[in-house]
Amino acid sequence: MQTVQQTRLPGETAGLWYLALNFLVPGFWALISPQGFYQNFPLPGHPWVAADGPYNEHLLRDFGSLQLALAALTLASIFWPAQASTRVVAISTLIFGAPHLFYHVTHLHTFSQPADMIAAVTLLALQVIVPLLLLLHSPAKR
């Protein structure tokens, strides 16, 4: 039986860890305490979610579950690298991240503070930029 050594390019694992943490933190928070997430995400006094509409426990728990599913996929790619795992994570992240970024860029009026608007757009843009970089620098075959 022939074994294939799985190697990652420099920065690839760091990019995957960045994505995993960005999924884990809000995922657990929204799933365990949807009301707390709604009122306090990303920090107390900066209610980015509450500023954009009424509370919906079902939607927030689903969002938390989605985030944890993406975290599991990303962590699996980190700990069990396979030929296409980085690309699968990057594509999955883009499917969620690009429309999420687009929504917020077209609804900037929901932010009451300019610093919150800049922080939100920057963090959401990173959830598009990091997977794009992973796709560009992760060969289809290794």
mmCIF file of C-alpha atoms in Angstrom:
data_model
loop_
_atom_site.group_PDB
_atom_site.id
_atom_site.type_symbol
_atom_site.label_atom_id
_atom_site.label_comp_id
_atom_site.label_asym_id
_atom_site.label_seq_id
_atom_site.Cartn_x
_atom_site.Cartn_y
_atom_site.Cartn_z
ATOM 1 C CA MET A 1 0.000 0.000 0.000
ATOM 2 C CA GLN A 2 1.390 3.348 -1.031
ATOM 3 C CA THR A 3 1.025 6.283 1.334
ATOM 4 C CA VAL A 4 0.808 9.872 0.254
ATOM 5 C CA GLN A 5 2.439 12.459 2.458
ATOM 6 C CA GLN A 6 0.153 15.411 3.042
ATOM 7 C CA THR A 7 1.989 18.702 3.237
ATOM 8 C CA ARG A 8 0.721 22.212 3.633
ATOM 9 C CA LEU A 9 2.155 25.373 2.200
ATOM 10 C CA PRO A 10 3.419 28.055 4.604
ATOM 11 C CA GLY A 11 0.523 30.018 6.007
ATOM 12 C CA GLU A 12 -2.087 27.445 4.994
ATOM 13 C CA THR A 13 -2.511 26.002 8.488
ATOM 14 C CA ALA A 14 -2.535 29.507 9.985
ATOM 15 C CA GLY A 15 -5.305 30.519 7.597
ATOM 16 C CA LEU A 16 -7.310 27.433 8.519
ATOM 17 C CA TRP A 17 -6.888 28.127 12.248
ATOM 18 C CA TYR A 18 -8.026 31.730 11.688
ATOM 19 C CA LEU A 19 -11.193 30.480 9.988
ATOM 20 C CA ALA A 20 -11.826 27.801 12.644
ATOM 21 C CA LEU A 21 -11.655 30.325 15.495
ATOM 22 C CA ASN A 22 -13.917 32.721 13.583
ATOM 23 C CA PHE A 23 -16.495 29.933 13.380
ATOM 24 C CA LEU A 24 -16.096 28.496 16.898
ATOM 25 C CA VAL A 25 -16.500 31.626 19.012
ATOM 26 C CA PRO A 26 -19.727 33.019 17.518
ATOM 27 C CA GLY A 27 -21.006 29.496 16.890
ATOM 28 C CA PHE A 28 -20.880 28.391 20.517
ATOM 29 C CA TRP A 29 -22.105 31.773 21.727
ATOM 30 C CA ALA A 30 -25.145 31.882 19.407
ATOM 31 C CA LEU A 31 -26.064 28.268 20.092
ATOM 32 C CA ILE A 32 -25.683 28.393 23.889
ATOM 33 C CA SER A 33 -26.984 31.929 24.502
ATOM 34 C CA PRO A 34 -28.854 33.249 21.472
ATOM 35 C CA GLN A 35 -30.283 36.214 23.424
ATOM 36 C CA GLY A 36 -26.829 37.126 24.763
ATOM 37 C CA PHE A 37 -25.356 36.833 21.279
ATOM 38 C CA TYR A 38 -28.149 39.005 19.865
ATOM 39 C CA GLN A 39 -27.666 41.743 22.472
ATOM 40 C CA ASN A 40 -23.866 41.729 22.813
ATOM 41 C CA PHE A 41 -22.119 40.510 19.658
ATOM 42 C CA PRO A 42 -19.252 41.210 19.145
ATOM 43 C CA LEU A 43 -18.767 43.026 22.481
ATOM 44 C CA PRO A 44 -21.067 44.540 25.104
ATOM 45 C CA GLY A 45 -21.997 48.043 23.971
ATOM 46 C CA HIS A 46 -21.567 47.137 20.289
ATOM 47 C CA PRO A 47 -24.777 45.258 19.396
ATOM 48 C CA TRP A 48 -24.167 44.530 15.722
ATOM 49 C CA VAL A 49 -26.889 41.873 15.500
ATOM 50 C CA ALA A 50 -29.537 43.703 17.554
ATOM 51 C CA ALA A 51 -29.078 46.823 15.426
ATOM 52 C CA ASP A 52 -30.363 44.989 12.353
ATOM 53 C CA GLY A 53 -33.757 43.635 13.309
ATOM 54 C CA PRO A 54 -35.877 41.875 15.912
ATOM 55 C CA TYR A 55 -34.670 38.941 17.979
ATOM 56 C CA ASN A 56 -35.296 35.497 16.489
ATOM 57 C CA GLU A 57 -34.104 32.595 18.663
ATOM 58 C CA HIS A 58 -34.586 30.006 15.916
ATOM 59 C CA LEU A 59 -32.521 31.964 13.400
ATOM 60 C CA LEU A 60 -29.721 32.583 15.891
ATOM 61 C CA ARG A 61 -29.537 28.943 16.995
ATOM 62 C CA ASP A 62 -29.431 27.878 13.335
ATOM 63 C CA PHE A 63 -26.653 30.417 12.728
ATOM 64 C CA GLY A 64 -24.716 29.021 15.697
ATOM 65 C CA SER A 65 -25.122 25.475 14.391
ATOM 66 C CA LEU A 66 -23.955 26.537 10.918
ATOM 67 C CA GLN A 67 -20.882 28.188 12.411
ATOM 68 C CA LEU A 68 -20.054 25.045 14.402
ATOM 69 C CA ALA A 69 -20.515 22.859 11.318
ATOM 70 C CA LEU A 70 -18.042 25.027 9.400
ATOM 71 C CA ALA A 71 -15.681 24.896 12.399
ATOM 72 C CA ALA A 72 -15.853 21.086 12.424
ATOM 73 C CA LEU A 73 -15.104 20.962 8.699
ATOM 74 C CA THR A 74 -12.173 23.341 9.144
ATOM 75 C CA LEU A 75 -10.755 21.500 12.166
ATOM 76 C CA ALA A 76 -11.035 18.194 10.299
ATOM 77 C CA SER A 77 -8.984 19.718 7.504
ATOM 78 C CA ILE A 78 -6.340 20.854 9.995
ATOM 79 C CA PHE A 79 -6.031 17.547 11.836
ATOM 80 C CA TRP A 80 -6.654 15.155 8.935
ATOM 81 C CA PRO A 81 -5.224 16.843 5.871
ATOM 82 C CA ALA A 82 -6.317 15.353 2.586
ATOM 83 C CA GLN A 83 -5.606 16.394 -0.930
ATOM 84 C CA ALA A 84 -8.542 18.740 -1.355
ATOM 85 C CA SER A 85 -9.525 19.507 2.248
ATOM 86 C CA THR A 86 -8.194 23.072 2.299
ATOM 87 C CA ARG A 87 -9.996 23.838 -0.951
ATOM 88 C CA VAL A 88 -13.264 22.367 0.369
ATOM 89 C CA VAL A 89 -13.026 24.525 3.510
ATOM 90 C CA ALA A 90 -12.215 27.624 1.454
ATOM 91 C CA ILE A 91 -15.120 27.078 -0.946
ATOM 92 C CA SER A 92 -17.548 26.333 1.915
ATOM 93 C CA THR A 93 -16.443 29.462 3.742
ATOM 94 C CA LEU A 94 -16.878 31.588 0.619
ATOM 95 C CA ILE A 95 -20.398 30.245 0.047
ATOM 96 C CA PHE A 96 -21.321 31.618 3.468
ATOM 97 C CA GLY A 97 -18.918 34.563 3.746
ATOM 98 C CA ALA A 98 -19.384 36.360 0.428
ATOM 99 C CA PRO A 99 -23.173 36.841 0.709
ATOM 100 C CA HIS A 100 -22.759 37.728 4.402
ATOM 101 C CA LEU A 101 -20.229 40.443 3.511
ATOM 102 C CA PHE A 102 -22.430 41.690 0.652
ATOM 103 C CA TYR A 103 -25.429 42.030 2.963
ATOM 104 C CA HIS A 104 -23.526 44.092 5.504
ATOM 105 C CA VAL A 105 -21.814 46.291 2.914
ATOM 106 C CA THR A 106 -25.238 47.135 1.497
ATOM 107 C CA HIS A 107 -26.736 47.755 4.964
ATOM 108 C CA LEU A 108 -24.124 50.012 6.548
ATOM 109 C CA HIS A 109 -26.889 52.221 7.957
ATOM 110 C CA THR A 110 -27.518 49.648 10.702
ATOM 111 C CA PHE A 111 -24.273 50.592 12.456
ATOM 112 C CA SER A 112 -24.605 53.493 14.878
ATOM 113 C CA GLN A 113 -20.862 54.003 15.301
ATOM 114 C CA PRO A 114 -18.355 54.409 12.437
ATOM 115 C CA ALA A 115 -15.824 52.266 14.317
ATOM 116 C CA ASP A 116 -18.328 49.385 14.435
ATOM 117 C CA MET A 117 -19.013 49.723 10.719
ATOM 118 C CA ILE A 118 -15.301 49.646 9.885
ATOM 119 C CA ALA A 119 -14.620 46.731 12.245
ATOM 120 C CA ALA A 120 -17.545 44.676 10.931
ATOM 121 C CA VAL A 121 -16.731 45.195 7.262
ATOM 122 C CA THR A 122 -13.040 44.478 7.896
ATOM 123 C CA LEU A 123 -13.710 41.247 9.795
ATOM 124 C CA LEU A 124 -16.290 40.078 7.259
ATOM 125 C CA ALA A 125 -13.953 40.940 4.385
ATOM 126 C CA LEU A 126 -11.282 38.761 6.003
ATOM 127 C CA GLN A 127 -13.757 35.849 5.889
ATOM 128 C CA VAL A 128 -13.678 36.287 2.109
ATOM 129 C CA ILE A 129 -10.017 37.247 1.643
ATOM 130 C CA VAL A 130 -8.530 34.398 3.723
ATOM 131 C CA PRO A 131 -10.399 31.623 1.843
ATOM 132 C CA LEU A 132 -9.566 33.274 -1.496
ATOM 133 C CA LEU A 133 -5.885 33.271 -0.537
ATOM 134 C CA LEU A 134 -6.162 29.635 0.537
ATOM 135 C CA LEU A 135 -7.693 28.764 -2.853
ATOM 136 C CA LEU A 136 -5.038 30.677 -4.764
ATOM 137 C CA HIS A 137 -2.152 29.131 -2.847
ATOM 138 C CA SER A 138 -3.456 25.598 -2.356
ATOM 139 C CA PRO A 139 -2.718 23.456 -5.387
ATOM 140 C CA ALA A 140 -5.597 21.288 -6.580
ATOM 141 C CA LYS A 141 -3.307 18.263 -6.456
ATOM 142 C CA ARG A 142 -0.485 17.583 -4.057
#
